[in-house]
Amino acid sequence: MKKNILLITMMIFMTCAVFAQKNYLEESKEAKTKRMQWWDDATFGMFIHWGIYAVPAGEYNGKGGGAEWIMETHKIPTSEYEKYAAQFNPQQFDAKQWVSIAKNAGVKYIVITSKHHDGFSMWDSKITKYDIMDASPFKRDILKELSDACKSAGIKFALYHSIMDWHQPDAKSKGSIHQNTANPDFNKYREEYLKPQLAELIKKYDPAILWFDGEWIPEWTEEQGKDLYNYLRNLKPSLIINNRVGKGRDGMQGVKKYKDAAGDYDTPEQEILAGAGQDYWESCMTINNNWGFVKADHNWKSAQTLIDNLVDITAKGGNYLLNVGPSAEGLIPGPSVERLTEMGDWLKVNKEAIYSTKGGHPYNDGPNIRFTQSKDGKSTYAIFNKAENNELVINAVQPKEGAKIYMLGVQQPLEWSKKGNSAVIKLPAVLPCKYAWVIKMN
Ligand code: FHN
């Protein structure tokens, strides 16, 4: 008798345990800090916008405009746009080569578009035939190849996923040009398409981050965002999710409009916070003018600008998510690779001032000096991109009398002196790198 009672009690307990969803919206600050640690230390990620929109490459019927937005920009009917899937056959795609480019650039995590607004699934999805395996001649699981290559190289693999979907009938906002059902049932799309695809992505590719976008549609609400956040964290407790999972993002400036907005970090886009960030934040930017590949877009940002951005963002306590838009052939454009290589060469000399640091307090000293700090607070790094008379004058931070001051990449300590409230540091005759240099002060 006693044995039966014990057995029944255990079964009830186990059943409750299985169905007891944890509420991660009430996660403690300590637990979140622990979960975000690798991301906070990583500082530099690569964004990849890749899809069948690479086939038109920013041109439709002889007219430019729209990269990953080309379906909307040119009001391309779904049946017309689907034809790009049948032309998408990136035979030069080599996941290991892409990951090697990222690793050499000093990138610590890669966020690739699993599904952008056009609704095309860049993986072998069992939920739809509108995917790389069934609708394209390529028939290779791109996300599987890339996630495997990332794992082998020690780079975190992550996914961008659009809530907005111009292909799924029930996802189409009423009145949108793509609407082709009288009464789209958004709840049906969310529960029977969006969530099952996300569960599939977590199970198959184990992403470290889910980077949501397209949350601005009228059908999506903060409540649905909170529900989705909790659903996903229960599937993978260590998952990191950006603040576009809900409706809490304040436009392109990307910070939370209210304290309990769903999502783990803020997402300024094509801009850098004006001052030091108050929460976890990541600035996503293009390397030219477009996210997706545009054959006519040769407006590449200089290596100087990209390194200045990385330094400014790091000094303000943020992460830099820099985008590449591969071609329909599966190649990351050469000018992107050149600039990423320059960033990697710079980081090889100066990584100590970037990875696993805290934003400086203050974060700057005029327009050309930024500060970061070691996590233990024992070292301050002054990162500068301009100096006159072969010396650097620092006012905002005062080294201790007699402190040894170094430049990263240079063996010998530097000569320096105090002049009033300034520290005047003599720079070495031969500098260890291009673009910007780091003074280390203990
Ligand atoms: O509409 C998207 C756009 O295509 C791109 O993905 C950027 C980068 O995150 N986000 C949205 C525009 O804010």
Short mmCIF file of C-alpha atoms in Angstrom, two decimals, residues 227-393:
data_model
loop_
_atom_site.label_atom_id
_atom_site.label_comp_id
_atom_site.label_asym_id
_atom_site.label_seq_id
_atom_site.Cartn_x
_atom_site.Cartn_y
_atom_site.Cartn_z
CA ASP A 227 5.15 35.27 -23.58
CA LEU A 228 7.58 34.45 -26.41
CA TYR A 229 10.59 35.41 -24.26
CA ASN A 230 9.49 33.08 -21.48
CA TYR A 231 8.57 30.30 -23.91
CA LEU A 232 12.04 30.41 -25.47
CA ARG A 233 13.94 30.69 -22.18
CA ASN A 234 12.07 27.58 -20.97
CA LEU A 235 13.29 25.79 -24.09
CA LYS A 236 16.86 27.02 -23.53
CA PRO A 237 17.48 28.74 -20.15
CA SER A 238 20.88 30.14 -21.15
CA LEU A 239 19.48 31.76 -24.33
CA ILE A 240 20.05 35.51 -24.73
CA ILE A 241 17.24 37.45 -26.44
CA ASN A 242 17.35 41.09 -27.65
CA ASN A 243 14.77 43.76 -26.79
CA ARG A 244 13.00 43.51 -30.16
CA VAL A 245 11.20 40.39 -28.91
CA GLY A 246 8.62 42.79 -27.43
CA LYS A 247 7.52 46.35 -28.14
CA GLY A 248 9.85 48.04 -25.68
CA ARG A 249 12.39 49.40 -28.18
CA ASP A 250 12.47 53.18 -28.56
CA GLY A 251 12.83 53.39 -32.36
CA MET A 252 16.26 53.20 -33.99
CA GLN A 253 17.86 54.50 -30.80
CA GLY A 254 16.97 51.04 -29.57
CA VAL A 255 16.87 51.50 -25.80
CA LYS A 256 14.03 50.24 -23.62
CA LYS A 257 11.13 52.69 -23.24
CA TYR A 258 10.12 51.12 -19.94
CA LYS A 259 12.08 49.24 -17.31
CA ASP A 260 10.38 45.83 -17.56
CA ALA A 261 10.40 45.68 -21.36
CA ALA A 262 10.96 42.13 -22.60
CA GLY A 263 14.47 41.31 -23.81
CA ASP A 264 18.00 41.19 -22.41
CA TYR A 265 19.70 44.06 -24.21
CA ASP A 266 19.08 47.30 -26.09
CA THR A 267 19.61 47.49 -29.85
CA PRO A 268 20.52 50.91 -31.32
CA GLU A 269 20.67 50.56 -35.09
CA GLN A 270 23.07 52.47 -37.38
CA GLU A 271 23.93 54.65 -34.40
CA ILE A 272 25.98 54.70 -31.20
CA LEU A 273 24.57 55.84 -27.84
CA ALA A 274 25.49 59.49 -27.15
CA GLY A 275 26.91 58.60 -23.75
CA ALA A 276 27.74 55.63 -21.53
CA GLY A 277 25.03 52.95 -21.67
CA GLN A 278 22.90 52.25 -18.56
CA ASP A 279 22.14 48.64 -19.50
CA TYR A 280 23.43 45.90 -21.80
CA TRP A 281 23.42 47.32 -25.32
CA GLU A 282 24.66 46.48 -28.81
CA SER A 283 24.90 48.80 -31.80
CA CYS A 284 24.21 47.06 -35.13
CA MET A 285 25.60 48.71 -38.26
CA THR A 286 26.13 48.08 -41.93
CA ILE A 287 29.64 48.09 -43.41
CA ASN A 288 28.36 49.92 -46.51
CA ASN A 289 24.83 51.35 -46.88
CA ASN A 290 22.79 48.14 -47.00
CA TRP A 291 22.14 45.07 -44.85
CA GLY A 292 21.47 42.67 -47.71
CA PHE A 293 23.76 42.42 -50.77
CA VAL A 294 23.38 45.31 -53.28
CA LYS A 295 25.63 45.04 -56.31
CA ALA A 296 25.65 48.82 -56.82
CA ASP A 297 26.53 49.71 -53.21
CA HIS A 298 30.25 50.49 -53.06
CA ASN A 299 29.97 52.91 -50.14
CA TRP A 300 32.23 50.97 -47.83
CA LYS A 301 33.04 52.51 -44.44
CA SER A 302 36.81 52.95 -43.91
CA ALA A 303 38.76 50.75 -41.52
CA GLN A 304 39.42 53.95 -39.51
CA THR A 305 35.68 54.54 -39.09
CA LEU A 306 35.01 50.90 -38.17
CA ILE A 307 37.78 50.85 -35.55
CA ASP A 308 36.71 54.25 -34.18
CA ASN A 309 33.16 52.83 -33.86
CA LEU A 310 34.39 49.71 -32.05
CA VAL A 311 36.43 51.85 -29.62
CA ASP A 312 33.63 54.38 -29.00
CA ILE A 313 31.04 51.65 -28.41
CA THR A 314 33.35 49.68 -26.08
CA ALA A 315 34.19 52.82 -24.08
CA LYS A 316 30.43 53.37 -23.62
CA GLY A 317 29.98 49.78 -22.41
CA GLY A 318 28.36 48.34 -25.53
CA ASN A 319 28.87 45.63 -28.16
CA TYR A 320 29.43 46.24 -31.88
CA LEU A 321 27.46 44.02 -34.30
CA LEU A 322 28.96 44.76 -37.72
CA ASN A 323 27.07 43.47 -40.77
CA VAL A 324 28.16 41.74 -43.97
CA GLY A 325 25.77 41.01 -46.86
CA PRO A 326 26.97 37.98 -48.85
CA SER A 327 26.21 37.66 -52.58
CA ALA A 328 23.91 35.13 -54.26
CA GLU A 329 27.04 33.14 -55.09
CA GLY A 330 27.75 32.74 -51.33
CA LEU A 331 30.67 35.16 -51.11
CA ILE A 332 31.28 37.87 -48.51
CA PRO A 333 32.19 40.95 -50.62
CA GLY A 334 35.95 41.55 -50.92
CA PRO A 335 35.87 45.13 -49.53
CA SER A 336 34.12 43.79 -46.40
CA VAL A 337 36.80 41.15 -45.95
CA GLU A 338 39.57 43.74 -46.39
CA ARG A 339 38.10 45.94 -43.64
CA LEU A 340 37.43 43.04 -41.29
CA THR A 341 41.04 41.93 -41.75
CA GLU A 342 42.27 45.43 -40.80
CA MET A 343 40.08 45.28 -37.66
CA GLY A 344 41.50 41.87 -36.79
CA ASP A 345 45.08 43.10 -37.22
CA TRP A 346 44.30 46.04 -34.93
CA LEU A 347 42.70 43.79 -32.31
CA LYS A 348 45.67 41.43 -32.34
CA VAL A 349 47.72 44.33 -30.88
CA ASN A 350 45.03 46.04 -28.75
CA LYS A 351 42.52 43.33 -27.72
CA GLU A 352 43.37 43.75 -24.00
CA ALA A 353 41.63 47.16 -24.09
CA ILE A 354 38.51 45.82 -25.84
CA TYR A 355 37.46 42.29 -24.83
CA SER A 356 36.33 41.63 -21.22
CA THR A 357 36.62 45.29 -20.27
CA LYS A 358 34.20 47.77 -18.69
CA GLY A 359 33.26 51.10 -20.22
CA GLY A 360 35.47 53.91 -18.99
CA HIS A 361 34.34 56.38 -16.31
CA PRO A 362 34.62 58.91 -17.87
CA TYR A 363 34.38 57.24 -21.28
CA ASN A 364 36.17 60.07 -23.14
CA ASP A 365 38.59 63.00 -22.99
CA GLY A 366 37.64 65.19 -25.93
CA PRO A 367 36.84 63.81 -29.41
CA ASN A 368 39.95 61.69 -29.90
CA ILE A 369 40.46 59.83 -26.61
CA ARG A 370 38.23 57.05 -25.21
CA PHE A 371 38.71 55.10 -21.98
CA THR A 372 38.02 51.50 -21.08
CA GLN A 373 38.89 49.68 -17.88
CA SER A 374 39.92 46.16 -16.89
CA LYS A 375 37.10 44.39 -15.06
CA ASP A 376 39.08 44.46 -11.80
CA GLY A 377 39.45 48.25 -12.19
CA LYS A 378 43.23 48.03 -11.81
CA SER A 379 44.03 49.15 -15.37
CA THR A 380 42.71 52.07 -17.40
CA TYR A 381 43.20 52.13 -21.16
CA ALA A 382 43.31 55.43 -23.04
CA ILE A 383 42.59 54.70 -26.71
CA PHE A 384 43.39 57.56 -29.06
CA ASN A 385 43.33 58.05 -32.84
CA LYS A 386 45.09 61.42 -33.06
CA ALA A 387 48.03 63.10 -31.25
CA GLU A 388 50.20 66.15 -31.87
CA ASN A 389 53.93 66.80 -31.33
CA ASN A 390 54.46 63.07 -30.72
CA GLU A 391 52.81 63.28 -27.30
CA LEU A 392 49.42 62.55 -25.80
CA VAL A 393 47.93 64.97 -23.26
#
